[in-house]
PDB file of C-alpha atoms in Angstrom:
ATOM      1  CA  UNK A  28      87.047 148.989  64.396  1.00 92.00           C
ATOM      2  CA  UNK A  29      83.938 150.805  63.195  1.00 92.00           C
ATOM      3  CA  UNK A  30      85.538 151.420  59.816  1.00 93.00           C
ATOM      4  CA  UNK A  31      86.794 147.838  59.562  1.00 94.00           C
ATOM      5  CA  UNK A  32      83.253 146.578  60.240  1.00 94.00           C
ATOM      6  CA  UNK A  33      81.884 148.826  57.494  1.00 93.00           C
ATOM      7  CA  UNK A  34      84.610 147.776  55.063  1.00 94.00           C
ATOM      8  CA  UNK A  35      84.030 144.047  55.467  1.00 94.00           C
ATOM      9  CA  UNK A  36      80.261 144.438  55.160  1.00 94.00           C
ATOM     10  CA  UNK A  37      80.060 146.657  52.074  1.00 97.00           C
ATOM     11  CA  UNK A  38      82.074 148.595  49.515  1.00 97.00           C
ATOM     12  CA  UNK A  39      83.475 151.466  51.539  1.00 97.00           C
ATOM     13  CA  UNK A  40      85.333 154.723  51.033  1.00 96.00           C
ATOM     14  CA  UNK A  41      87.562 155.560  53.998  1.00 96.00           C
ATOM     15  CA  UNK A  42      88.633 159.218  54.120  1.00 94.00           C
ATOM     16  CA  UNK A  43      91.168 159.885  56.865  1.00 93.00           C
ATOM     17  CA  UNK A  44      94.048 162.341  57.165  1.00 90.00           C
ATOM     18  CA  UNK A  45      97.515 161.081  56.296  1.00 88.00           C
ATOM     19  CA  UNK A  46      99.072 158.949  59.009  1.00 85.00           C
ATOM     20  CA  UNK A  47      95.851 158.082  60.852  1.00 88.00           C
ATOM     21  CA  UNK A  48      95.386 154.409  59.994  1.00 90.00           C
ATOM     22  CA  UNK A  49      94.037 153.859  56.485  1.00 93.00           C
ATOM     23  CA  UNK A  50      96.636 151.186  55.736  1.00 93.00           C
ATOM     24  CA  UNK A  51      95.971 149.435  59.057  1.00 94.00           C
ATOM     25  CA  UNK A  52      92.266 149.261  58.200  1.00 95.00           C
ATOM     26  CA  UNK A  53      93.119 147.892  54.748  1.00 95.00           C
ATOM     27  CA  UNK A  54      95.483 145.289  56.207  1.00 95.00           C
ATOM     28  CA  UNK A  55      92.842 144.020  58.642  1.00 95.00           C
ATOM     29  CA  UNK A  56      90.255 143.797  55.839  1.00 96.00           C
ATOM     30  CA  UNK A  57      92.727 141.974  53.581  1.00 94.00           C
ATOM     31  CA  UNK A  58      93.727 139.505  56.293  1.00 92.00           C
ATOM     32  CA  UNK A  59      90.051 138.742  56.967  1.00 94.00           C
ATOM     33  CA  UNK A  60      89.308 138.127  53.281  1.00 95.00           C
ATOM     34  CA  UNK A  61      92.325 135.871  52.884  1.00 91.00           C
ATOM     35  CA  UNK A  62      91.068 133.827  55.828  1.00 92.00           C
ATOM     36  CA  UNK A  63      87.395 133.771  54.782  1.00 94.00           C
ATOM     37  CA  UNK A  64      88.053 132.941  51.122  1.00 93.00           C
ATOM     38  CA  UNK A  65      90.886 130.389  50.993  1.00 89.00           C
ATOM     39  CA  UNK A  66      90.662 130.113  47.189  1.00 89.00           C
ATOM     40  CA  UNK A  67      90.252 133.831  46.476  1.00 92.00           C
ATOM     41  CA  UNK A  68      92.811 136.505  45.723  1.00 94.00           C
ATOM     42  CA  UNK A  69      93.114 140.019  47.090  1.00 96.00           C
ATOM     43  CA  UNK A  70      94.719 142.944  45.307  1.00 97.00           C
ATOM     44  CA  UNK A  71      96.104 146.164  46.764  1.00 97.00           C
ATOM     45  CA  UNK A  72      96.430 148.917  44.169  1.00 97.00           C
ATOM     46  CA  UNK A  73      98.548 152.049  44.554  1.00 96.00           C
ATOM     47  CA  UNK A  74      99.220 154.621  41.847  1.00 94.00           C
ATOM     48  CA  UNK A  75     103.030 154.439  41.804  1.00 93.00           C
ATOM     49  CA  UNK A  76     105.670 151.766  42.284  1.00 93.00           C
ATOM     50  CA  UNK A  77     107.168 153.484  45.374  1.00 92.00           C
ATOM     51  CA  UNK A  78     103.711 153.601  46.983  1.00 93.00           C
ATOM     52  CA  UNK A  79     103.143 149.928  46.159  1.00 94.00           C
ATOM     53  CA  UNK A  80     106.438 149.059  47.859  1.00 92.00           C
ATOM     54  CA  UNK A  81     105.542 151.203  50.872  1.00 92.00           C
ATOM     55  CA  UNK A  82     102.108 149.609  51.220  1.00 93.00           C
ATOM     56  CA  UNK A  83     103.329 146.030  50.998  1.00 93.00           C
ATOM     57  CA  UNK A  84     105.728 146.665  53.881  1.00 91.00           C
ATOM     58  CA  UNK A  85     103.115 148.533  55.919  1.00 91.00           C
ATOM     59  CA  UNK A  86     100.538 145.748  55.524  1.00 91.00           C
ATOM     60  CA  UNK A  87     103.088 143.094  56.440  1.00 89.00           C
ATOM     61  CA  UNK A  88     104.003 144.925  59.649  1.00 89.00           C
ATOM     62  CA  UNK A  89     100.450 145.947  60.577  1.00 88.00           C
ATOM     63  CA  UNK A  90      98.838 142.519  60.876  1.00 87.00           C
ATOM     64  CA  UNK A  91     101.600 140.005  60.416  1.00 86.00           C
ATOM     65  CA  UNK A  92     101.083 139.292  56.729  1.00 86.00           C
ATOM     66  CA  UNK A  93     104.176 137.337  55.758  1.00 85.00           C
ATOM     67  CA  UNK A  94     106.244 137.585  52.593  1.00 86.00           C
ATOM     68  CA  UNK A  95     105.034 134.067  51.772  1.00 88.00           C
ATOM     69  CA  UNK A  96     101.467 135.477  51.476  1.00 89.00           C
ATOM     70  CA  UNK A  97     102.236 138.386  49.144  1.00 92.00           C
ATOM     71  CA  UNK A  98     103.427 139.058  45.636  1.00 93.00           C
ATOM     72  CA  UNK A  99     104.664 142.276  44.120  1.00 93.00           C
ATOM     73  CA  UNK A 100     103.824 142.821  40.437  1.00 93.00           C
ATOM     74  CA  UNK A 101     105.568 145.571  38.511  1.00 90.00           C
ATOM     75  CA  UNK A 102     105.535 146.797  34.952  1.00 89.00           C
ATOM     76  CA  UNK A 103     109.298 146.158  34.859  1.00 91.00           C
ATOM     77  CA  UNK A 104     108.605 142.409  34.793  1.00 91.00           C
ATOM     78  CA  UNK A 105     107.943 140.734  31.492  1.00 92.00           C
ATOM     79  CA  UNK A 106     104.316 139.653  30.920  1.00 90.00           C
ATOM     80  CA  UNK A 107     105.418 135.989  30.908  1.00 92.00           C
ATOM     81  CA  UNK A 108     106.867 136.411  34.406  1.00 92.00           C
ATOM     82  CA  UNK A 109     103.701 138.106  35.650  1.00 93.00           C
ATOM     83  CA  UNK A 110     101.558 135.398  34.014  1.00 93.00           C
ATOM     84  CA  UNK A 111     103.491 132.798  36.001  1.00 92.00           C
ATOM     85  CA  UNK A 112     102.913 134.742  39.228  1.00 92.00           C
ATOM     86  CA  UNK A 113      99.188 135.112  38.494  1.00 92.00           C
ATOM     87  CA  UNK A 114      98.930 131.365  37.870  1.00 90.00           C
ATOM     88  CA  UNK A 115     100.692 130.675  41.160  1.00 89.00           C
ATOM     89  CA  UNK A 116      98.355 133.071  43.011  1.00 88.00           C
ATOM     90  CA  UNK A 117      95.388 131.192  41.508  1.00 84.00           C
ATOM     91  CA  UNK A 118      96.507 127.747  42.644  1.00 84.00           C
ATOM     92  CA  UNK A 119      94.481 126.297  45.524  1.00 78.00           C
ATOM     93  CA  UNK A 120      97.637 125.218  47.390  1.00 80.00           C
ATOM     94  CA  UNK A 121      99.305 128.629  47.452  1.00 81.00           C
ATOM     95  CA  UNK A 122      99.424 131.097  50.323  1.00 84.00           C
ATOM     96  CA  UNK A 123     100.610 133.881  48.009  1.00 87.00           C
ATOM     97  CA  UNK A 124      97.172 135.288  47.210  1.00 90.00           C
ATOM     98  CA  UNK A 125      97.697 138.934  48.124  1.00 94.00           C
ATOM     99  CA  UNK A 126      98.976 140.913  45.156  1.00 95.00           C
ATOM    100  CA  UNK A 127     100.358 144.453  45.362  1.00 96.00           C
ATOM    101  CA  UNK A 128     100.603 146.365  42.084  1.00 96.00           C
ATOM    102  CA  UNK A 129      99.744 149.544  40.246  1.00 96.00           C
ATOM    103  CA  UNK A 130      96.371 149.791  38.520  1.00 97.00           C
ATOM    104  CA  UNK A 131      98.187 150.003  35.178  1.00 97.00           C
ATOM    105  CA  UNK A 132      99.737 146.562  35.686  1.00 96.00           C
ATOM    106  CA  UNK A 133      96.417 145.030  36.718  1.00 97.00           C
ATOM    107  CA  UNK A 134      94.503 146.668  33.850  1.00 97.00           C
ATOM    108  CA  UNK A 135      97.004 145.400  31.295  1.00 96.00           C
ATOM    109  CA  UNK A 136      97.156 141.903  32.786  1.00 96.00           C
ATOM    110  CA  UNK A 137      93.367 141.590  32.823  1.00 96.00           C
ATOM    111  CA  UNK A 138      93.204 142.785  29.200  1.00 96.00           C
ATOM    112  CA  UNK A 139      95.873 140.244  28.182  1.00 95.00           C
ATOM    113  CA  UNK A 140      94.055 137.444  30.000  1.00 95.00           C
ATOM    114  CA  UNK A 141      96.909 136.846  32.440  1.00 95.00           C
ATOM    115  CA  UNK A 142      94.535 136.961  35.426  1.00 94.00           C
ATOM    116  CA  UNK A 143      90.860 136.163  35.883  1.00 94.00           C
ATOM    117  CA  UNK A 144      89.309 139.071  37.809  1.00 96.00           C
ATOM    118  CA  UNK A 145      86.521 136.779  39.048  1.00 95.00           C
ATOM    119  CA  UNK A 146      89.115 135.361  41.486  1.00 93.00           C
ATOM    120  CA  UNK A 147      89.373 138.664  43.380  1.00 96.00           C
ATOM    121  CA  UNK A 148      87.488 138.715  46.665  1.00 96.00           C
ATOM    122  CA  UNK A 149      88.855 142.064  47.839  1.00 97.00           C
ATOM    123  CA  UNK A 150      90.362 145.053  46.029  1.00 98.00           C
ATOM    124  CA  UNK A 151      91.949 147.996  47.816  1.00 98.00           C
ATOM    125  CA  UNK A 152      92.164 151.264  45.876  1.00 97.00           C
ATOM    126  CA  UNK A 153      94.744 153.473  47.610  1.00 96.00           C
ATOM    127  CA  UNK A 154      94.501 157.190  46.815  1.00 95.00           C
ATOM    128  CA  UNK A 155      91.003 156.496  45.517  1.00 95.00           C
ATOM    129  CA  UNK A 156      90.483 160.153  44.592  1.00 93.00           C
ATOM    130  CA  UNK A 157      92.095 159.161  41.267  1.00 93.00           C
ATOM    131  CA  UNK A 158      88.942 157.164  40.372  1.00 94.00           C
ATOM    132  CA  UNK A 159      86.956 160.103  39.058  1.00 89.00           C
ATOM    133  CA  UNK A 160      86.098 158.924  35.557  1.00 91.00           C
ATOM    134  CA  UNK A 161      85.479 155.787  33.549  1.00 92.00           C
ATOM    135  CA  UNK A 162      88.661 156.600  31.607  1.00 94.00           C
ATOM    136  CA  UNK A 163      90.879 156.732  34.713  1.00 94.00           C
ATOM    137  CA  UNK A 164      92.929 153.596  35.293  1.00 96.00           C
ATOM    138  CA  UNK A 165      91.125 153.005  38.584  1.00 97.00           C
ATOM    139  CA  UNK A 166      87.785 153.406  36.819  1.00 96.00           C
ATOM    140  CA  UNK A 167      88.791 150.912  34.130  1.00 97.00           C
ATOM    141  CA  UNK A 168      90.050 148.332  36.653  1.00 97.00           C
ATOM    142  CA  UNK A 169      86.903 148.653  38.767  1.00 96.00           C
ATOM    143  CA  UNK A 170      84.769 148.101  35.655  1.00 96.00           C
ATOM    144  CA  UNK A 171      86.884 145.112  34.562  1.00 97.00           C
ATOM    145  CA  UNK A 172      86.466 143.455  37.955  1.00 96.00           C
ATOM    146  CA  UNK A 173      82.723 144.213  38.089  1.00 95.00           C
ATOM    147  CA  UNK A 174      82.033 143.049  34.537  1.00 95.00           C
ATOM    148  CA  UNK A 175      83.896 139.783  35.121  1.00 94.00           C
ATOM    149  CA  UNK A 176      80.996 138.776  37.348  1.00 91.00           C
ATOM    150  CA  UNK A 177      82.807 137.784  40.516  1.00 85.00           C
ATOM    151  CA  UNK A 178      82.097 139.003  44.013  1.00 90.00           C
ATOM    152  CA  UNK A 179      84.741 141.455  45.077  1.00 96.00           C
ATOM    153  CA  UNK A 180      84.659 143.729  48.104  1.00 97.00           C
ATOM    154  CA  UNK A 181      86.023 147.205  47.321  1.00 97.00           C
ATOM    155  CA  UNK A 182      87.818 149.351  49.863  1.00 97.00           C
ATOM    156  CA  UNK A 183      88.739 152.850  48.709  1.00 97.00           C
ATOM    157  CA  UNK A 184      91.276 154.839  50.730  1.00 96.00           C
ATOM    158  CA  UNK A 185      91.988 158.542  50.488  1.00 95.00           C
ATOM    159  CA  UNK A 186      93.239 161.410  52.604  1.00 91.00           C
ATOM    160  CA  UNK A 187      91.313 163.745  50.311  1.00 84.00           C
ATOM    161  CA  UNK A 188      88.355 161.943  48.744  1.00 76.00           C
ATOM    162  CA  UNK A 189      87.820 164.893  46.426  1.00 74.00           C
ATOM    163  CA  UNK A 190      88.070 168.671  46.332  1.00 78.00           C
ATOM    164  CA  UNK A 191      84.371 169.043  45.506  1.00 85.00           C
ATOM    165  CA  UNK A 192      81.248 167.105  46.295  1.00 89.00           C
ATOM    166  CA  UNK A 193      80.952 166.217  42.591  1.00 90.00           C
ATOM    167  CA  UNK A 194      84.436 164.653  42.613  1.00 91.00           C
ATOM    168  CA  UNK A 195      83.644 162.634  45.748  1.00 92.00           C
ATOM    169  CA  UNK A 196      80.428 161.444  44.097  1.00 93.00           C
ATOM    170  CA  UNK A 197      82.417 160.464  40.982  1.00 94.00           C
ATOM    171  CA  UNK A 198      84.694 158.247  43.120  1.00 94.00           C
ATOM    172  CA  UNK A 199      81.640 156.699  44.787  1.00 95.00           C
ATOM    173  CA  UNK A 200      80.081 156.004  41.382  1.00 95.00           C
ATOM    174  CA  UNK A 201      83.242 154.642  39.741  1.00 95.00           C
ATOM    175  CA  UNK A 202      84.015 152.211  42.562  1.00 96.00           C
ATOM    176  CA  UNK A 203      80.381 151.362  43.416  1.00 95.00           C
ATOM    177  CA  UNK A 204      80.808 152.548  46.991  1.00 96.00           C
ATOM    178  CA  UNK A 205      77.865 152.049  49.349  1.00 96.00           C
ATOM    179  CA  UNK A 206      79.350 153.396  52.611  1.00 95.00           C
ATOM    180  CA  UNK A 207      81.526 156.406  53.351  1.00 94.00           C
ATOM    181  CA  UNK A 208      83.539 156.764  56.565  1.00 91.00           C
ATOM    182  CA  UNK A 209      85.082 160.184  57.103  1.00 89.00           C
ATOM    183  CA  UNK A 210      87.074 161.471  60.047  1.00 87.00           C
ATOM    184  CA  UNK A 211      89.040 164.682  60.320  1.00 81.00           C
ATOM    185  CA  UNK A 212      91.755 165.665  62.745  1.00 76.00           C
TER     186      UNK A 212
END
């Protein structure tokens, strides 16, 4: 609960060992943002398609997020199909405002104008230790969302936030993190 409170109040990096609740924290934060911002969208980013699939199922089970509230976006879909999904997620009548995808899909769709990043109210960066430079896909997506001018809460998750203090600081800088919550076994 302490970490959830931090994550809803400010951009937060959560560093916990594997299997100790990072996805549960993310699911609670997502569910809160979906409730608080009925016209906003949330995005959960994971580096690979298998991880995206794993996270969508974990979030659904953790807090009762239904399939009618989520969308899976993959690079295997044609841009026209993804554009249709993004439009649906942007409609005020839809419940399907929680998007799970890789950062590559989101980066490309923002660049192509398929989605307006100002609509995002919460972005989860799973395995956030990949956000160590402005050229990393996570770094690019974070910049795209920030530069769009919306208000988006960032939650960064990692079992290993970085192997050195400089790498941890790079993640903090790239994602504009203001709070760090770390627990070890």
